[in-house]
Amino acid sequence: MKLQRKNRLRALSLGALAVTGALALTACGSDDTGNGGNSNAPSAKAGNIKCDDAKGQLLGSGSSAQANAIDAWRKAYSQACSGVQINYKPDGSGAGIEAFNQGQVAFAGSDSPLKPEEVAASKKVCKTGQGIDLPMVGGPIAVAYNLDGVDNLVLDAPTLAKIFDSKITKWDDAAIKKLNPDAKLPSTKIQAFHRSEESGTTDNFTKYLGATAKADWKYEHGKAWMAKDGQSAQGSSGVAQQVKQTAGAIGYMELSYAKGINTVDIATGAATPVKATTDNASKAIADAKIVGSGKDLSLELNYGTKAEGAYPIVLVTYEIACDKGNKAETLAATKSFLTYMASDEGQASLADLGYAPIPAEINAKVRETVAGLS
């Protein structure tokens, strides 16, 4: 039964969601392969990991936004459960969902919930059940720019929509001047960069534009970039590199990739424009609603939030698994590993890696759902 109640999540504890440093999300569609995005990432805290009857090989694939978290979780889990070999390939949300629906992996990672047609396709693999979304980690998508002499820049959703749709082409455009009356804006041509491959980051960024700038953004949201103009680059690392080296550039990326690049403050209607930080993103995630059906825990993010200090351009990364009909040889390992990821120890370790833990209320539902996988 579809959840009709769309209870707002309780305000997140500052202590639970405080994150130091830039968000260590890596881009969906990364070229990285193997067990994770950063072989030097520290191990998460093992705590009281329950291996149960888990054994054999556990394969996962998908979003590389969570690659560093998966790698740390894998290291800690493997120390406790040596009988399980975990391999996660961070090759992008689209590739992960495809691999899951082809029965190639036991779980997938995605920066966007399953689409109805993807749920339908999952029933062929999940036999007696279907694929469900389990939120595990979140954080901000920064809009970075390269504009000589401008260290502080404020933009709103309509202006961003026009920039990325090539309707605003110069940095001294009247709309940008209005938002930045004290800035010395040059007449430099705007070079807007987007992702070249399918990406959950693109999906979330275009969801924000569609929700908050409907009059100016006429495209459907999706993992693939829909606007006709602009320039593209592979992965958030590629977008970041292009922004760094191109005068007048602007692009969207996970916050960790914006190191050394100026980022845009977003005018949301709150008293003060909001900076792209993990704490500010957490405030927006706390304003989300559960909209999944049955055991699915997909969230509806409030991109139009006007709450003070809430950064509106955020993403949540989901683990996708079968609610029923999991393969017998991987069921125990899937449940055991996902249980650890959603545990207090597993979530607490995210802050050390630069991620924002999922709100406690939602995390409790994730643990309950994982315990019922069959």
Short mmCIF file of C-alpha atoms in Angstrom, two decimals:
data_model
loop_
_atom_site.label_atom_id
_atom_site.label_comp_id
_atom_site.label_asym_id
_atom_site.label_seq_id
_atom_site.Cartn_x
_atom_site.Cartn_y
_atom_site.Cartn_z
CA MET A 1 0.00 0.00 0.00
CA LYS A 2 1.38 3.36 -1.02
CA LEU A 3 2.35 5.47 1.92
CA GLN A 4 -0.14 8.28 2.02
CA ARG A 5 1.29 9.84 5.07
CA LYS A 6 4.14 12.08 4.09
CA ASN A 7 5.42 12.97 7.49
CA ARG A 8 8.15 15.56 7.58
CA LEU A 9 11.27 14.11 9.06
CA ARG A 10 12.18 15.27 12.51
CA ALA A 11 14.78 17.97 12.69
CA LEU A 12 18.17 16.36 12.58
CA SER A 13 20.46 16.51 15.53
CA LEU A 14 23.35 18.83 14.79
CA GLY A 15 25.64 16.38 16.49
CA ALA A 16 24.45 13.46 14.37
CA LEU A 17 24.76 15.30 11.11
CA ALA A 18 27.72 17.59 11.61
CA VAL A 19 30.23 16.86 8.92
CA THR A 20 33.73 18.15 8.83
CA GLY A 21 35.41 19.15 5.62
CA ALA A 22 34.05 18.91 2.13
CA LEU A 23 31.67 16.14 1.20
CA ALA A 24 33.59 13.20 -0.13
CA LEU A 25 31.05 12.26 -2.76
CA THR A 26 32.58 11.18 -6.03
CA ALA A 27 30.78 11.59 -9.29
CA CYS A 28 28.25 9.20 -10.70
CA GLY A 29 29.65 7.70 -13.84
CA SER A 30 33.23 7.69 -12.62
CA ASP A 31 35.83 5.73 -14.54
CA ASP A 32 36.82 4.06 -11.28
CA THR A 33 36.30 0.34 -11.00
CA GLY A 34 36.89 -2.24 -8.31
CA ASN A 35 35.93 -2.25 -4.67
CA GLY A 36 35.61 1.46 -4.13
CA GLY A 37 36.61 4.96 -5.09
CA ASN A 38 39.58 5.50 -2.80
CA SER A 39 41.83 2.63 -1.80
CA ASN A 40 43.35 4.86 0.87
CA ALA A 41 40.03 5.67 2.52
CA PRO A 42 40.02 4.79 6.22
CA SER A 43 38.08 1.79 7.41
CA ALA A 44 34.75 2.41 9.07
CA LYS A 45 34.21 1.30 12.64
CA ALA A 46 33.37 -2.37 12.79
CA GLY A 47 31.37 -2.26 16.03
CA ASN A 48 29.23 -5.35 16.56
CA ILE A 49 28.91 -6.66 13.01
CA LYS A 50 26.72 -9.74 12.78
CA CYS A 51 27.92 -12.06 10.03
CA ASP A 52 25.15 -14.59 10.64
CA ASP A 53 25.45 -17.23 7.90
CA ALA A 54 26.98 -14.83 5.35
CA LYS A 55 29.57 -16.33 3.03
CA GLY A 56 30.74 -16.30 -0.56
CA GLN A 57 30.97 -13.39 -2.99
CA LEU A 58 28.72 -10.32 -2.80
CA LEU A 59 28.64 -8.11 -5.89
CA GLY A 60 27.35 -4.56 -6.07
CA SER A 61 27.43 -1.86 -8.72
CA GLY A 62 26.26 1.70 -9.35
CA SER A 63 26.61 5.17 -7.92
CA SER A 64 30.17 6.25 -7.33
CA ALA A 65 28.82 9.05 -5.12
CA GLN A 66 28.99 6.48 -2.33
CA ALA A 67 32.17 4.72 -3.44
CA ASN A 68 34.36 5.92 -0.58
CA ALA A 69 31.70 5.00 1.97
CA ILE A 70 31.24 1.55 0.46
CA ASP A 71 35.01 1.03 0.47
CA ALA A 72 35.32 1.91 4.15
CA TRP A 73 32.28 -0.19 5.07
CA ARG A 74 33.67 -3.10 3.04
CA LYS A 75 37.04 -2.97 4.83
CA ALA A 76 35.46 -2.98 8.28
CA TYR A 77 32.94 -5.67 7.36
CA SER A 78 35.60 -7.93 5.82
CA GLN A 79 37.63 -7.81 9.04
CA ALA A 80 34.64 -9.17 10.96
CA CYS A 81 33.24 -11.48 8.26
CA SER A 82 36.22 -12.98 6.47
CA GLY A 83 34.00 -15.52 4.73
CA VAL A 84 32.43 -12.84 2.52
CA GLN A 85 34.21 -11.22 -0.42
CA ILE A 86 32.58 -7.90 -1.36
CA ASN A 87 33.20 -6.24 -4.70
CA TYR A 88 31.47 -2.93 -5.58
CA LYS A 89 31.94 -1.38 -9.03
CA PRO A 90 31.24 2.39 -8.95
CA ASP A 91 30.31 2.73 -12.62
CA GLY A 92 27.31 5.06 -12.30
CA SER A 93 23.69 4.86 -11.17
CA GLY A 94 22.33 3.91 -14.58
CA ALA A 95 24.83 1.09 -15.01
CA GLY A 96 24.16 -0.17 -11.49
CA ILE A 97 20.40 -0.36 -11.98
CA GLU A 98 20.90 -2.11 -15.31
CA ALA A 99 23.25 -4.66 -13.74
CA PHE A 100 20.79 -5.24 -10.88
CA ASN A 101 17.85 -5.76 -13.21
CA GLN A 102 19.91 -8.21 -15.25
CA GLY A 103 20.65 -10.22 -12.14
CA GLN A 104 24.39 -9.52 -12.29
CA VAL A 105 24.68 -7.97 -8.79
CA ALA A 106 22.96 -8.51 -5.45
CA PHE A 107 22.52 -4.80 -4.81
CA ALA A 108 22.94 -1.54 -6.67
CA GLY A 109 23.64 2.05 -5.67
CA SER A 110 21.71 4.94 -7.18
CA ASP A 111 21.51 8.69 -6.59
CA SER A 112 17.87 8.60 -7.70
CA PRO A 113 14.99 6.27 -6.78
CA LEU A 114 13.91 3.54 -9.16
CA LYS A 115 11.58 4.63 -11.96
CA PRO A 116 8.30 2.69 -12.40
CA GLU A 117 9.65 0.91 -15.47
CA GLU A 118 12.79 -0.04 -13.54
CA VAL A 119 10.68 -1.45 -10.71
CA ALA A 120 8.71 -3.46 -13.28
CA ALA A 121 11.93 -4.81 -14.78
CA SER A 122 13.23 -5.77 -11.33
CA LYS A 123 10.34 -8.21 -10.83
CA LYS A 124 11.94 -10.57 -13.35
CA VAL A 125 15.01 -10.82 -11.13
CA CYS A 126 13.34 -10.56 -7.74
CA LYS A 127 10.91 -13.32 -8.77
CA THR A 128 8.43 -13.08 -5.86
CA GLY A 129 9.18 -9.44 -5.08
CA GLN A 130 10.65 -6.27 -6.57
CA GLY A 131 13.51 -3.83 -6.21
CA ILE A 132 13.20 -1.29 -3.40
CA ASP A 133 15.09 1.90 -2.51
CA LEU A 134 16.95 2.11 0.81
CA PRO A 135 18.45 5.59 1.54
CA MET A 136 21.99 5.34 2.96
CA VAL A 137 23.84 8.66 2.58
CA GLY A 138 23.30 12.24 1.44
CA GLY A 139 25.02 15.52 0.71
CA PRO A 140 25.08 18.75 -1.34
CA ILE A 141 25.58 19.33 -5.05
CA ALA A 142 27.66 22.48 -5.40
CA VAL A 143 27.54 24.91 -8.30
CA ALA A 144 31.15 25.96 -8.88
CA TYR A 145 32.37 28.83 -11.03
CA ASN A 146 35.56 30.44 -12.35
CA LEU A 147 35.26 34.20 -12.59
CA ASP A 148 38.30 36.37 -12.04
CA GLY A 149 37.77 39.05 -9.40
CA VAL A 150 34.47 37.59 -8.13
CA ASP A 151 34.95 35.59 -4.93
CA ASN A 152 31.34 35.70 -3.79
CA LEU A 153 28.45 35.01 -6.13
CA VAL A 154 24.73 34.64 -5.46
CA LEU A 155 22.37 33.02 -7.95
CA ASP A 156 18.75 31.87 -7.72
CA ALA A 157 16.98 29.01 -9.47
CA PRO A 158 15.54 31.02 -12.41
CA THR A 159 18.94 32.55 -13.15
CA LEU A 160 20.67 29.17 -12.94
CA ALA A 161 18.06 27.70 -15.28
CA LYS A 162 18.67 30.44 -17.85
CA ILE A 163 22.44 30.04 -17.56
CA PHE A 164 22.35 26.27 -18.12
CA ASP A 165 19.83 26.68 -20.94
CA SER A 166 22.04 29.29 -22.65
CA LYS A 167 19.44 32.03 -22.21
CA ILE A 168 21.94 34.05 -20.15
CA THR A 169 25.30 34.07 -21.89
CA LYS A 170 27.36 36.87 -20.29
CA TRP A 171 28.40 37.28 -16.65
CA ASP A 172 27.35 40.92 -16.56
CA ASP A 173 23.76 40.07 -17.47
CA ALA A 174 21.17 42.23 -15.71
CA ALA A 175 19.70 39.26 -13.81
CA ILE A 176 23.10 38.38 -12.32
CA LYS A 177 23.84 42.03 -11.54
CA LYS A 178 20.56 42.33 -9.65
CA LEU A 179 21.53 39.43 -7.38
CA ASN A 180 25.09 40.73 -6.94
CA PRO A 181 24.89 44.55 -6.77
CA ASP A 182 28.32 44.91 -5.14
CA ALA A 183 30.22 42.53 -7.44
CA LYS A 184 32.37 43.73 -10.34
CA LEU A 185 30.96 41.41 -12.96
CA PRO A 186 32.92 41.19 -16.22
CA SER A 187 31.36 40.77 -19.66
CA THR A 188 33.06 37.37 -19.92
CA LYS A 189 31.15 34.72 -21.85
CA ILE A 190 29.56 32.07 -19.63
CA GLN A 191 30.86 28.55 -20.25
CA ALA A 192 28.32 26.15 -18.71
CA PHE A 193 29.46 22.56 -18.17
CA HIS A 194 27.25 19.52 -17.54
CA ARG A 195 27.85 15.78 -17.21
CA SER A 196 28.40 13.86 -20.45
CA GLU A 197 27.18 10.51 -19.13
CA GLU A 198 24.03 9.45 -17.30
CA SER A 199 24.28 10.59 -13.71
CA GLY A 200 22.15 10.76 -10.60
CA THR A 201 23.87 14.07 -9.93
CA THR A 202 22.38 15.44 -13.14
CA ASP A 203 19.00 13.99 -12.20
CA ASN A 204 18.99 15.75 -8.83
CA PHE A 205 20.30 19.03 -10.25
CA THR A 206 17.60 19.10 -12.96
CA LYS A 207 14.96 18.11 -10.41
CA TYR A 208 15.94 21.22 -8.48
CA LEU A 209 15.68 23.42 -11.58
CA GLY A 210 12.34 21.89 -12.59
CA ALA A 211 10.87 22.28 -9.12
CA THR A 212 12.03 25.84 -8.48
CA ALA A 213 12.26 27.45 -11.92
CA LYS A 214 9.34 25.97 -13.85
CA ALA A 215 8.91 29.04 -16.05
CA ASP A 216 12.54 28.93 -17.16
CA TRP A 217 13.41 25.21 -17.21
CA LYS A 218 11.21 23.35 -19.68
CA TYR A 219 13.04 20.02 -19.67
CA GLU A 220 12.19 16.80 -17.91
CA HIS A 221 14.57 15.79 -15.17
CA GLY A 222 16.64 12.68 -15.76
CA LYS A 223 20.06 11.09 -15.49
CA ALA A 224 20.87 12.27 -19.04
CA TRP A 225 21.33 15.99 -19.73
CA MET A 226 18.32 17.24 -21.71
CA ALA A 227 19.16 20.86 -22.57
CA LYS A 228 20.59 21.29 -26.07
CA ASP A 229 23.50 23.64 -25.52
CA GLY A 230 26.41 23.88 -23.10
CA GLN A 231 29.58 21.81 -22.84
CA SER A 232 30.01 18.38 -21.32
CA ALA A 233 32.65 16.53 -19.32
CA GLN A 234 32.96 13.00 -17.95
CA GLY A 235 32.10 12.67 -14.27
CA SER A 236 32.12 15.35 -11.64
CA SER A 237 35.91 15.19 -11.71
CA GLY A 238 35.81 16.15 -15.38
CA VAL A 239 33.35 18.97 -14.79
CA ALA A 240 35.48 20.29 -11.94
CA GLN A 241 38.62 20.18 -14.07
CA GLN A 242 36.93 22.12 -16.86
CA VAL A 243 35.63 24.75 -14.45
CA LYS A 244 39.07 25.16 -12.90
CA GLN A 245 40.82 25.71 -16.21
CA THR A 246 38.17 27.67 -18.14
CA ALA A 247 37.65 31.38 -17.59
CA GLY A 248 33.94 32.15 -17.16
CA ALA A 249 33.03 28.53 -16.48
CA ILE A 250 30.24 27.22 -14.26
CA GLY A 251 29.25 23.63 -13.51
CA TYR A 252 27.55 21.38 -10.95
CA MET A 253 29.33 18.69 -8.94
CA GLU A 254 29.45 16.99 -5.55
CA LEU A 255 30.96 19.36 -3.02
CA SER A 256 34.23 17.45 -2.61
CA TYR A 257 35.12 18.20 -6.21
CA ALA A 258 34.77 21.92 -5.63
CA LYS A 259 37.94 22.11 -3.57
CA GLY A 260 39.90 25.13 -4.68
CA ILE A 261 36.96 26.47 -6.72
CA ASN A 262 34.49 29.16 -5.71
CA THR A 263 30.92 27.95 -5.18
CA VAL A 264 27.64 29.77 -5.65
CA ASP A 265 25.45 30.80 -2.72
CA ILE A 266 21.83 29.99 -3.53
CA ALA A 267 19.08 32.56 -3.00
CA THR A 268 16.12 30.46 -1.84
CA GLY A 269 13.79 33.08 -0.44
CA ALA A 270 15.32 32.76 3.02
CA ALA A 271 16.69 35.88 4.66
CA THR A 272 20.25 35.02 3.62
CA PRO A 273 21.56 33.17 0.54
CA VAL A 274 22.68 29.66 1.48
CA LYS A 275 26.19 28.30 1.10
CA ALA A 276 26.92 24.79 -0.14
CA THR A 277 27.96 22.94 3.03
CA THR A 278 27.12 19.52 4.41
CA ASP A 279 25.43 21.01 7.47
CA ASN A 280 23.22 23.18 5.24
CA ALA A 281 22.43 20.21 3.00
CA SER A 282 21.44 18.18 6.06
CA LYS A 283 18.87 20.82 6.94
CA ALA A 284 17.28 20.36 3.52
CA ILE A 285 17.32 16.55 3.73
CA ALA A 286 15.54 16.83 7.09
CA ASP A 287 12.67 18.49 5.21
CA ALA A 288 12.17 15.44 2.95
CA LYS A 289 9.10 13.18 2.82
CA ILE A 290 8.79 9.41 2.53
CA VAL A 291 6.85 8.66 -0.64
CA GLY A 292 7.76 5.03 -1.36
CA SER A 293 5.22 2.23 -1.73
CA GLY A 294 5.23 -0.82 0.51
CA LYS A 295 8.76 -1.42 1.76
CA ASP A 296 10.27 1.14 -0.59
CA LEU A 297 11.74 4.10 1.28
CA SER A 298 12.33 6.55 -1.55
CA LEU A 299 12.27 10.19 -0.47
CA GLU A 300 10.79 13.31 -1.98
CA LEU A 301 13.27 16.09 -1.38
CA ASN A 302 11.93 19.59 -0.89
CA TYR A 303 14.00 21.46 -3.47
CA GLY A 304 11.92 24.56 -2.89
CA THR A 305 12.69 24.81 0.82
CA LYS A 306 12.97 28.33 2.19
CA ALA A 307 14.15 27.25 5.63
CA GLU A 308 16.98 29.37 6.96
CA GLY A 309 20.34 27.77 6.24
CA ALA A 310 18.87 24.89 4.17
CA TYR A 311 20.90 24.30 1.00
CA PRO A 312 18.35 23.06 -1.55
CA ILE A 313 20.46 21.24 -4.18
CA VAL A 314 21.04 17.89 -2.53
CA LEU A 315 21.17 14.21 -3.35
CA VAL A 316 20.49 11.03 -1.40
CA THR A 317 22.15 7.79 -2.41
CA TYR A 318 20.05 4.62 -2.24
CA GLU A 319 20.92 0.96 -2.05
CA ILE A 320 18.62 -1.08 -4.27
CA ALA A 321 17.79 -4.65 -3.29
CA CYS A 322 14.99 -7.17 -3.72
CA ASP A 323 12.41 -7.07 -0.94
CA LYS A 324 11.61 -10.71 -1.73
CA GLY A 325 13.08 -13.27 -4.09
CA ASN A 326 16.76 -12.65 -3.37
CA LYS A 327 19.12 -15.37 -4.54
CA ALA A 328 19.65 -17.90 -1.78
CA GLU A 329 23.42 -17.84 -2.17
CA THR A 330 23.66 -14.07 -1.57
CA LEU A 331 20.71 -13.34 0.74
CA ALA A 332 22.57 -13.75 4.03
CA ALA A 333 25.52 -11.62 2.91
CA THR A 334 23.23 -8.93 1.45
CA LYS A 335 21.26 -8.63 4.68
CA SER A 336 24.35 -8.72 6.86
CA PHE A 337 26.26 -6.07 4.88
CA LEU A 338 23.27 -3.72 4.46
CA THR A 339 22.49 -4.10 8.16
CA TYR A 340 25.99 -2.96 9.02
CA MET A 341 25.79 -0.02 6.58
CA ALA A 342 22.59 1.20 8.25
CA SER A 343 23.79 0.50 11.78
CA ASP A 344 24.64 3.24 14.24
CA GLU A 345 28.33 2.37 13.83
CA GLY A 346 28.16 2.34 10.06
CA GLN A 347 26.32 5.65 9.84
CA ALA A 348 28.50 7.31 12.47
CA SER A 349 31.57 6.51 10.40
CA LEU A 350 30.21 8.57 7.50
CA ALA A 351 31.11 11.83 9.23
CA ASP A 352 34.76 10.77 9.31
CA LEU A 353 34.60 10.24 5.54
CA GLY A 354 32.94 13.59 4.86
CA TYR A 355 29.41 12.29 4.21
CA ALA A 356 26.13 13.25 5.87
CA PRO A 357 24.42 10.37 7.71
CA ILE A 358 20.78 9.62 6.95
CA PRO A 359 18.31 10.99 9.57
CA ALA A 360 17.79 8.59 12.47
CA GLU A 361 14.04 8.23 11.88
CA ILE A 362 14.57 7.07 8.30
CA ASN A 363 17.55 4.94 9.22
CA ALA A 364 15.42 2.99 11.70
CA LYS A 365 13.00 2.17 8.88
CA VAL A 366 15.91 1.07 6.69
CA ARG A 367 17.13 -1.37 9.34
CA GLU A 368 13.63 -2.75 9.82
CA THR A 369 13.22 -3.25 6.08
CA VAL A 370 16.63 -4.89 5.64
CA ALA A 371 15.84 -7.34 8.45
CA GLY A 372 12.76 -8.45 6.49
CA LEU A 373 14.50 -9.11 3.16
CA SER A 374 13.87 -12.63 1.95
#
